[in-house]
XYZ file of C-alpha atoms in Angstrom:
667
model
C 236.848 136.915 149.789
C 235.609 137.630 146.355
C 235.082 133.898 145.839
C 232.903 133.628 149.067
C 230.738 136.501 147.789
C 230.394 135.001 144.376
C 229.571 131.482 145.996
C 226.992 133.247 148.272
C 225.313 134.993 145.263
C 225.215 131.761 143.379
C 223.692 129.824 146.114
C 221.068 132.484 146.627
C 220.311 132.538 142.859
C 220.002 128.719 142.833
C 217.728 128.741 145.849
C 215.610 131.451 144.212
C 215.447 129.826 141.021
C 214.444 126.368 142.775
C 211.966 128.096 144.723
C 210.436 129.596 141.509
C 210.591 126.340 139.774
C 208.769 124.709 142.743
C 206.147 127.208 142.778
C 205.581 126.943 139.021
C 205.434 123.175 139.292
C 203.077 123.635 142.178
C 200.699 125.920 140.355
C 200.927 124.589 136.789
C 201.056 120.771 137.488
C 200.275 119.781 141.103
C 197.348 122.218 141.726
C 196.508 122.897 138.059
C 193.119 121.392 138.117
C 192.082 122.803 141.608
C 193.159 126.357 140.703
C 191.491 126.166 137.296
C 188.308 125.079 138.959
C 188.334 128.099 141.364
C 189.338 130.474 138.677
C 186.519 129.097 136.490
C 184.036 129.505 139.318
C 185.247 132.962 139.923
C 185.335 134.239 136.354
C 182.361 132.439 135.016
C 178.744 132.181 136.182
C 175.397 131.378 135.120
C 172.651 133.961 134.591
C 169.013 133.511 134.158
C 167.461 135.146 131.233
C 164.106 136.173 132.157
C 161.287 135.363 129.657
C 159.307 138.274 128.571
C 155.897 138.389 129.873
C 153.024 138.305 127.360
C 151.186 141.506 126.354
C 147.643 142.127 127.307
C 145.202 143.662 124.716
C 141.626 144.764 124.790
C 139.127 143.421 122.249
C 140.027 146.122 119.536
C 143.826 145.236 119.781
C 144.544 148.322 122.184
C 147.567 147.459 124.211
C 146.850 147.467 127.878
C 149.987 145.892 129.521
C 153.404 145.468 128.278
C 156.859 145.219 129.536
C 159.904 147.341 130.429
C 163.406 146.412 131.816
C 164.252 148.474 134.599
C 167.677 148.447 136.572
C 168.451 147.961 140.232
C 171.857 149.240 141.463
C 174.022 147.330 144.148
C 177.168 147.866 145.755
C 179.366 145.214 147.601
C 180.572 147.188 150.740
C 183.541 144.655 151.214
C 185.176 146.006 147.822
C 184.307 149.625 148.302
C 187.075 151.848 149.554
C 186.054 154.329 152.366
C 187.242 157.110 150.213
C 184.882 156.209 147.303
C 181.707 156.187 149.458
C 181.258 160.263 149.478
C 181.889 160.251 145.595
C 179.290 157.446 144.970
C 176.704 159.149 147.253
C 177.291 162.230 145.278
C 176.614 160.584 141.923
C 173.510 159.021 143.103
C 172.346 162.138 144.985
C 172.707 164.147 141.779
C 170.749 161.458 139.664
C 167.824 160.927 141.826
C 167.575 164.203 143.610
C 167.920 162.570 147.086
C 170.155 163.927 149.816
C 173.779 162.840 149.814
C 173.381 161.968 153.586
C 170.703 159.491 152.418
C 173.054 157.531 150.581
C 175.915 157.810 153.064
C 173.532 156.238 155.660
C 172.937 153.411 153.319
C 176.651 152.798 152.948
C 177.303 152.666 156.650
C 175.043 149.514 157.223
C 177.083 146.345 158.096
C 175.534 144.216 155.044
C 177.749 142.815 152.583
C 175.819 144.073 149.650
C 173.275 146.763 149.703
C 170.680 148.098 147.068
C 171.231 151.857 146.619
C 168.204 152.196 143.964
C 165.613 149.593 142.880
C 163.894 149.430 139.464
C 165.296 152.394 137.898
C 163.730 153.286 134.506
C 166.351 153.252 131.705
C 166.115 156.968 130.961
C 167.655 157.572 134.512
C 169.635 154.482 134.854
C 171.705 155.339 131.778
C 173.303 158.197 133.624
C 174.987 155.822 136.170
C 176.376 153.114 133.552
C 179.577 155.031 133.061
C 180.488 154.795 136.647
C 182.971 151.994 136.970
C 184.039 150.532 140.335
C 184.621 146.709 141.049
C 182.134 146.939 143.915
C 179.447 148.645 141.904
C 177.110 146.669 139.675
C 173.467 146.792 138.410
C 170.981 144.005 137.402
C 168.282 144.325 134.877
C 164.875 143.938 136.100
C 161.883 143.117 133.884
C 158.677 145.224 135.054
C 155.064 144.923 133.726
C 153.571 148.242 132.791
C 149.931 148.927 132.890
C 149.783 151.527 130.443
C 146.405 153.010 131.425
C 146.942 153.133 135.294
C 143.940 151.950 137.235
C 141.882 151.282 134.195
C 140.381 147.865 134.461
C 142.752 147.257 137.225
C 140.509 144.414 138.844
C 140.323 142.687 135.603
C 144.028 142.926 134.863
C 145.373 142.377 138.330
C 149.146 143.199 138.831
C 152.589 141.796 138.820
C 154.555 141.699 142.101
C 158.352 142.158 142.718
C 159.032 138.510 141.930
C 157.489 138.953 138.298
C 154.569 136.874 139.322
C 150.968 137.696 138.448
C 148.519 138.623 141.290
C 144.865 139.048 140.915
C 142.990 139.372 137.840
C 144.120 138.059 134.582
C 147.594 138.302 135.434
C 147.100 135.583 137.989
C 144.731 133.358 136.294
C 146.879 133.230 133.282
C 150.163 133.643 134.894
C 151.834 130.487 133.234
C 150.517 131.602 129.844
C 151.928 135.214 130.387
C 155.249 134.393 132.093
C 156.762 132.140 129.373
C 160.034 130.142 130.202
C 163.142 131.544 131.617
C 166.346 130.955 129.785
C 170.205 130.483 130.876
C 173.342 131.952 129.759
C 177.019 131.259 131.008
C 179.164 134.341 130.947
C 182.841 135.041 131.581
C 184.044 138.175 133.428
C 187.122 140.019 133.913
C 188.757 141.248 137.177
C 186.296 144.206 137.055
C 183.296 141.944 136.982
C 182.508 143.289 133.402
C 181.157 140.547 130.932
C 183.969 139.614 128.380
C 182.216 136.749 126.646
C 178.977 134.618 126.615
C 179.071 130.974 125.841
C 176.708 130.498 122.774
C 176.789 126.642 122.942
C 175.723 126.550 126.572
C 173.077 129.200 126.185
C 169.398 128.403 126.326
C 167.266 131.253 125.132
C 164.164 132.311 127.107
C 160.674 131.698 125.543
C 158.354 134.715 125.907
C 154.922 134.435 127.004
C 151.847 134.433 125.032
C 149.592 137.547 124.502
C 146.123 137.633 125.672
C 143.210 139.587 124.167
C 140.341 140.443 126.281
C 136.583 140.784 125.761
C 137.029 144.196 127.538
C 136.590 147.259 125.351
C 138.787 149.841 126.694
C 136.316 152.663 125.652
C 133.474 151.135 127.629
C 135.533 150.433 130.513
C 136.703 154.057 130.628
C 133.229 155.344 130.294
C 131.935 153.121 133.040
C 134.893 154.128 135.385
C 134.443 157.716 134.688
C 130.622 157.583 135.295
C 131.091 155.560 138.618
C 133.266 158.476 139.860
C 130.882 160.925 138.898
C 127.889 158.857 140.445
C 129.972 158.538 143.574
C 130.699 162.081 143.928
C 127.080 163.134 143.535
C 125.589 160.415 145.993
C 128.347 160.642 148.559
C 128.547 156.924 148.332
C 131.402 154.733 149.706
C 132.089 152.486 146.625
C 130.551 151.454 143.295
C 130.438 148.608 140.711
C 129.621 148.535 137.242
C 129.589 145.411 134.670
C 128.776 145.860 131.043
C 127.952 142.484 129.255
C 126.967 141.239 125.825
C 123.795 139.401 126.791
C 124.198 137.339 123.617
C 127.366 135.332 124.114
C 128.627 136.351 127.753
C 131.363 138.482 126.744
C 132.188 141.173 129.508
C 132.787 144.712 127.735
C 133.770 146.396 130.978
C 134.036 145.355 134.722
C 134.724 148.414 137.093
C 134.968 149.186 140.866
C 135.551 152.345 142.266
C 137.552 152.777 144.354
C 140.367 151.068 142.694
C 143.981 151.052 142.552
C 146.947 151.382 140.046
C 148.625 148.113 139.266
C 151.943 149.942 138.600
C 151.809 150.964 142.237
C 149.906 148.267 143.786
C 151.571 148.577 147.249
C 150.207 151.858 147.984
C 146.589 150.578 147.945
C 144.829 148.408 150.651
C 143.062 145.232 150.031
C 139.722 146.876 149.757
C 140.780 148.629 146.720
C 142.528 145.867 145.155
C 139.567 143.526 145.478
C 137.361 142.776 142.524
C 134.085 143.491 144.537
C 132.052 142.291 141.226
C 132.877 138.851 141.902
C 134.291 138.601 145.509
C 131.513 140.238 147.579
C 127.937 139.305 147.835
C 124.922 141.320 148.936
C 121.136 140.929 149.165
C 120.134 142.400 145.873
C 116.556 143.928 146.702
C 114.195 144.680 144.054
C 116.440 143.777 140.962
C 115.958 140.313 141.912
C 112.092 140.734 141.106
C 113.212 140.182 137.588
C 114.066 136.725 138.390
C 110.881 136.089 140.192
C 108.575 137.435 137.520
C 110.423 135.572 134.792
C 109.545 132.304 136.826
C 106.034 133.577 137.219
C 105.442 134.224 133.515
C 107.326 130.932 132.498
C 105.095 128.885 134.586
C 101.879 130.853 133.414
C 100.635 131.067 136.739
C 99.296 134.816 136.294
C 98.327 137.184 133.600
C 99.964 140.574 133.060
C 96.652 142.248 133.108
C 95.221 140.653 136.160
C 94.918 142.957 139.116
C 96.758 142.431 142.582
C 95.554 143.987 146.035
C 98.669 145.759 147.127
C 97.058 146.895 150.517
C 98.022 150.433 150.311
C 101.666 149.885 150.980
C 101.460 147.845 154.207
C 100.865 144.022 154.108
C 100.924 141.778 157.347
C 102.314 138.475 156.264
C 102.790 135.738 159.126
C 103.227 138.112 161.809
C 105.805 140.464 159.905
C 104.932 143.511 157.836
C 105.913 143.853 154.210
C 105.982 147.630 153.060
C 106.040 149.340 149.732
C 107.751 152.569 149.187
C 104.782 153.757 147.373
C 101.117 153.152 148.290
C 98.825 151.663 145.732
C 95.490 149.786 146.440
C 95.502 147.927 143.203
C 98.043 147.168 140.577
C 98.084 144.936 137.554
C 100.565 142.062 137.571
C 102.763 144.122 135.089
C 102.524 147.192 137.352
C 103.591 145.176 140.300
C 106.943 144.988 138.576
C 107.066 148.418 137.012
C 106.336 150.140 140.478
C 108.447 147.499 142.179
C 105.805 146.367 144.815
C 107.134 144.052 147.455
C 103.507 143.205 148.383
C 102.405 142.493 145.061
C 105.564 140.219 144.418
C 105.135 138.498 147.783
C 101.531 137.504 147.066
C 102.184 136.487 143.553
C 105.181 134.098 144.411
C 102.823 131.959 146.706
C 101.474 130.474 143.207
C 104.686 128.830 142.845
C 105.631 125.868 145.364
C 109.014 126.060 147.164
C 110.631 123.432 144.895
C 109.768 125.067 141.706
C 110.816 128.538 142.747
C 114.217 127.061 144.075
C 114.655 125.322 140.847
C 114.417 128.533 138.941
C 116.651 130.563 141.139
C 119.362 127.784 140.787
C 118.852 127.690 136.974
C 119.547 131.272 136.832
C 123.028 130.619 138.249
C 122.560 131.725 141.953
C 124.341 129.832 144.642
C 127.159 128.596 142.408
C 130.135 129.967 140.401
C 129.655 131.725 137.151
C 133.166 129.982 136.410
C 134.721 133.261 134.928
C 138.282 133.354 134.191
C 139.146 135.651 137.082
C 140.465 134.531 140.588
C 138.454 134.993 143.973
C 134.919 134.457 142.831
C 132.364 133.570 145.523
C 129.091 131.852 145.226
C 126.859 134.081 146.998
C 124.387 132.519 149.292
C 121.468 130.473 148.440
C 119.810 128.667 151.379
C 119.353 125.085 150.891
C 115.769 123.910 150.118
C 115.703 121.837 152.988
C 116.358 124.593 155.284
C 113.806 127.054 153.905
C 111.283 128.445 156.579
C 107.862 129.375 155.834
C 109.095 133.012 154.954
C 112.117 132.252 152.813
C 110.479 132.217 149.442
C 108.449 135.311 150.103
C 111.263 137.496 151.171
C 113.505 135.963 148.299
C 110.983 136.948 145.747
C 111.838 140.630 146.367
C 115.399 140.103 146.953
C 116.129 139.219 150.674
C 117.041 135.975 152.200
C 119.624 135.566 149.455
C 122.963 137.058 148.621
C 124.340 137.327 145.119
C 127.398 138.825 143.363
C 127.026 141.554 140.997
C 128.284 139.267 138.229
C 125.643 136.699 139.010
C 122.788 139.059 138.926
C 124.141 140.617 135.719
C 124.473 137.292 134.119
C 120.979 136.089 135.151
C 119.615 139.393 133.722
C 121.339 138.614 130.338
C 119.350 135.310 130.367
C 116.112 137.086 130.984
C 116.576 139.572 127.990
C 118.422 137.640 125.382
C 115.741 134.936 124.640
C 116.019 132.768 127.851
C 119.724 131.457 127.526
C 122.292 131.498 130.307
C 125.875 131.895 129.124
C 129.095 131.503 130.981
C 130.671 134.889 131.403
C 133.824 135.359 129.272
C 136.754 137.818 129.855
C 139.451 136.470 127.582
C 138.899 136.505 123.719
C 141.916 134.452 122.502
C 145.455 133.774 123.154
C 148.287 134.459 120.527
C 151.833 133.534 120.552
C 154.588 136.117 119.689
C 154.605 134.936 116.105
C 151.056 135.982 115.725
C 149.635 132.535 115.610
C 146.291 132.000 117.588
C 146.681 129.315 120.330
C 143.143 129.121 121.316
C 139.940 131.375 120.857
C 137.004 131.265 123.208
C 133.520 130.565 122.009
C 130.225 131.250 123.761
C 129.474 128.599 126.279
C 125.818 127.838 126.720
C 125.126 126.749 130.389
C 121.318 126.212 129.994
C 118.012 127.359 128.758
C 116.216 128.992 131.673
C 113.106 130.480 130.253
C 111.501 130.377 126.594
C 111.894 133.116 123.966
C 108.311 133.996 124.416
C 108.730 134.608 128.158
C 111.909 136.488 127.446
C 110.070 138.690 124.998
C 107.353 139.497 127.580
C 110.002 140.293 130.316
C 111.602 142.856 128.082
C 108.481 144.540 127.585
C 107.778 144.597 131.366
C 111.271 145.933 132.021
C 110.973 148.541 129.424
C 107.762 149.620 131.115
C 109.571 149.825 134.410
C 111.802 152.678 132.782
C 109.163 154.505 130.916
C 106.529 154.506 133.516
C 107.961 153.061 136.662
C 110.641 153.553 139.283
C 113.315 153.428 136.698
C 112.221 156.744 134.895
C 115.813 158.224 135.813
C 117.344 155.626 133.346
C 115.423 156.909 130.243
C 117.539 157.961 127.457
C 116.439 160.258 124.714
C 115.753 158.675 121.343
C 116.794 155.258 122.811
C 114.627 152.542 123.995
C 115.883 150.991 127.159
C 114.649 148.556 129.910
C 115.697 147.785 133.330
C 114.944 147.116 136.997
C 115.866 149.298 140.122
C 116.870 147.890 143.340
C 117.390 149.160 147.012
C 118.315 146.919 149.770
C 119.631 147.460 153.463
C 123.158 146.618 154.411
C 123.501 143.865 157.253
C 125.552 145.383 160.040
C 126.276 143.021 163.311
C 123.601 140.701 162.122
C 120.856 143.388 161.566
C 119.613 145.329 158.889
C 120.677 148.890 158.980
C 118.026 151.511 158.854
C 120.606 154.103 157.318
C 123.096 152.274 154.933
C 121.857 150.776 151.631
C 122.901 149.286 148.472
C 121.274 151.186 145.597
C 121.378 149.314 142.150
C 120.045 149.464 138.696
C 120.310 146.853 135.911
C 119.365 147.565 132.515
C 119.703 146.667 128.742
C 120.086 148.484 125.485
C 118.372 148.570 122.854
C 115.229 147.484 124.309
C 113.815 145.386 121.456
C 117.076 143.526 120.499
C 119.426 143.901 123.538
C 123.112 144.195 122.773
C 124.315 145.368 126.064
C 123.227 144.698 129.623
C 124.559 147.162 132.036
C 124.646 146.824 135.892
C 125.377 149.705 138.278
C 125.523 149.561 142.121
C 126.426 152.329 144.607
C 127.160 151.273 148.161
C 126.157 153.632 151.158
C 124.698 156.645 149.398
C 124.130 159.679 151.535
C 120.696 161.388 151.022
C 118.853 159.799 148.507
C 119.241 155.960 148.436
C 116.607 154.498 146.089
C 118.371 152.616 143.173
C 116.046 154.687 140.701
C 117.348 157.897 142.000
C 121.140 156.948 142.566
C 122.205 154.228 140.147
C 119.618 154.715 137.290
C 121.028 158.199 136.331
C 124.612 156.539 136.086
C 123.118 153.642 133.897
C 121.601 156.574 131.747
C 125.023 158.360 131.224
C 126.824 155.242 130.575
C 124.236 154.254 127.770
C 124.132 157.628 126.260
C 127.989 157.785 125.735
C 128.151 154.187 124.518
C 125.437 155.124 122.082
C 127.390 158.215 120.933
C 130.505 156.087 120.263
C 128.495 154.311 117.534
C 127.616 157.532 115.991
C 131.346 158.544 115.956
C 130.737 161.480 118.276
C 133.382 160.696 121.038
C 136.378 158.301 121.487
C 137.901 156.732 124.487
C 137.587 159.236 127.577
C 140.599 159.624 129.721
C 141.512 157.440 132.502
C 144.074 157.432 135.470
C 147.386 158.226 134.004
C 149.697 161.265 133.905
C 148.331 163.860 131.619
C 150.372 163.514 128.421
C 148.893 164.685 124.959
C 151.134 163.302 122.320
C 150.622 164.407 118.768
C 150.906 160.995 117.052
C 150.407 162.228 113.249
C 149.663 165.317 111.283
C 149.230 164.056 107.619
C 147.063 165.013 104.723
C 144.514 162.247 103.917
C 141.908 162.979 101.189
C 142.281 166.526 101.158
C 142.113 167.314 104.860
C 144.697 167.373 107.822
C 143.753 165.015 110.472
C 145.499 164.728 113.934
C 145.194 161.998 116.553
C 145.941 162.892 120.336
C 146.786 160.030 122.688
C 145.434 161.067 125.888
C 146.303 159.797 129.678
C 145.209 161.192 132.873
C 146.671 161.224 136.137
C 144.889 159.899 139.303
C 145.036 163.327 140.609
C 143.148 164.725 137.712
C 139.651 163.049 136.764
C 138.642 165.628 134.011
C 137.380 164.085 130.884
C 138.999 164.561 127.505
C 137.528 162.907 124.361
C 138.726 163.202 120.822
C 137.743 162.183 117.309
C 139.932 159.646 115.560
C 139.581 160.267 111.768
C 142.971 158.932 110.546
C 143.265 156.570 107.536
C 143.527 153.186 108.904
C 145.471 151.849 105.782
C 148.223 154.564 105.451
C 151.614 153.857 107.072
C 152.288 156.584 109.562
C 155.759 158.339 110.192
C 157.428 156.732 113.266
C 160.931 158.057 113.025
C 161.964 159.391 116.350
C 159.380 157.853 118.239
C 160.132 155.457 121.425
C 159.161 151.754 120.772
C 155.965 152.038 123.133
C 154.538 155.054 121.005
C 155.328 153.261 117.858
C 153.710 150.090 118.676
C 150.705 151.787 120.188
C 150.134 153.508 116.862
C 150.507 150.533 114.727
C 148.223 148.347 116.978
C 145.622 151.043 116.844
C 145.826 150.610 112.889
C 145.938 146.862 113.189
C 149.547 146.846 111.289
C 151.947 143.991 112.348
C 155.295 145.134 113.454
C 158.696 143.408 114.303
C 161.353 145.115 116.537
C 165.207 145.364 115.700
C 167.257 146.971 118.457
C 166.200 149.070 121.237
C 165.755 152.785 121.884
C 163.861 155.110 119.529
C 162.747 154.260 115.695
C 165.639 155.434 113.284
C 163.816 153.912 110.173
C 160.916 151.704 109.103
C 160.735 148.974 106.449
C 157.424 150.544 105.098
C 157.570 154.092 104.230
C 155.430 156.693 105.640
C 152.393 157.470 103.613
C 152.252 153.831 101.904
C 149.122 152.039 101.695
C 149.647 149.103 104.156
C 149.168 145.249 103.395
C 148.064 144.282 106.790
C 149.419 140.742 106.230
C 152.936 142.152 106.123
C 154.842 143.378 109.309
C 156.727 146.652 109.344
C 160.170 146.284 110.934
C 161.073 149.094 113.192
C 164.750 149.622 113.334
C 165.720 151.204 116.620
C 168.849 152.613 118.177
C 169.931 154.015 121.602
C 169.562 157.552 120.986
C 168.500 159.924 123.890
C 165.041 158.756 124.799
C 162.094 160.079 126.848
C 159.098 158.274 128.150
C 158.459 154.470 128.760
C 160.000 151.865 126.582
C 158.916 148.331 125.447
C 161.464 145.680 125.133
């Protein structure tokens, strides 16, 4: 009996051991390669290392667009225990302030993997990093941050959820900005945590190049601020402003109001996101008379002191009536432009044949692209010479029967006052790689000479008179000589000219003798007064006054659309006096203006300890000090001690650490 039991036990042990040996042989030898393959596929995977997009700066090295890493949180419902759902919902509810039921409803869906929160900033995301669960994971997502909100939004464009540039410079130079993504092979443990990274198989990402614009943040902010004030006073629907350097084609500011915040682009409609300075065309009205008179003066078909019968304000021309807003019987040629007489202009243009006038209009750049480095530009509409009627030239001479973009008109006006040369408009100044090497730098591009220097000088005198004595009196600036031309034209609605809706515009230059700035202002659909001299000329005056004051050191950058946040950057003693600089930002809900005087010593290294990377970089950029980053978080020490005189050729290394941080961060 006992022998039988022993025998049975031995047989069971032998069979068990045999089964174990068979299993081991099967796993270790027969299926070794197959199982190794599946294990490797489960435990290792490739990850795309997103390249950092390049930064965008204004012409004075002020940082406009930088990058930040946000985090999106996901859960795999197949691996999440039912008992854990309430706990997870409670954690997210406490962190984000949403109801617990909101997250419980998300966790009820049938999807395998769901996103609980998308693109969470580090300061809030760090609260969730300690939660461990095989079903729970997060993904880093790079985000482009537009530091000044809606400032220059139509020039900058925006970056969508796929990290792709849309509109503006972000689109035109997307390949330059986005860099080249890298790749890394990672090994994970059973909990999904990364335990190792294969260095040999890692391909590092290549960051995008930085772009320096011709835009001046100060001018841009002034233009947007005054456009909003002008819209408020006139009751208009929208407004556009362009500020250019007439001597090289560089654009200092390009603004449209209403606009949008690129950080929240999805909250705005297509109208607000569209750069109407280049995408919309309109009949310019009397501002186009400057083009007509430039052609007349260049061809010497009239004398400025010659008198023209202006018919007391009403003139019948080929069964159509041409009217003036002011009734004069006789005006000199110069006064015809100053008083913006349609009748006088219509009579004078008959001295040029159709072919010659068409040649000048085309030479000034109408009916074609300006070739600016921004997407969406249209050509306007210039009727082909072969299709001109016997009235086309006459009505075109005072701004009808032709449609132009604000940029075309501004650029043509630059040619009129700069000595007669048409330049290609420029919005990009240079491209720089992450090592500080200049990749390319733009130079002025001369398109053609349109009129002579002598004619240009005469036109500057005429246009100065239009401000001093004519329809542009509201553009006059105390102690500054300016010139310009008013314009008023009717909107075309359903194929007919409206009797109640207008484009009110003014384009002028400063200073009058040697123009350094050309400024264009247009307000669409003003209520009440609608003449350009009453609506847009005062806006021009306010813009030029503030720009002129910048040169005197009276004001610094006005605030723009950001959350109000006044940060004391420095309080140091320089040459016996305490100086402070405030960094101003304004929210879209608060349009008040704040200005400050910046008097710090540019060559002294500030104390950056305790500041976020963003704050430190902004301070160094303002002072023109080179910098390098080591680590993330806040600055714990710096290679150049506070108070030292800085050699601008040496980079200051900022050592950073993950201490408790507030505000945005730059990676």
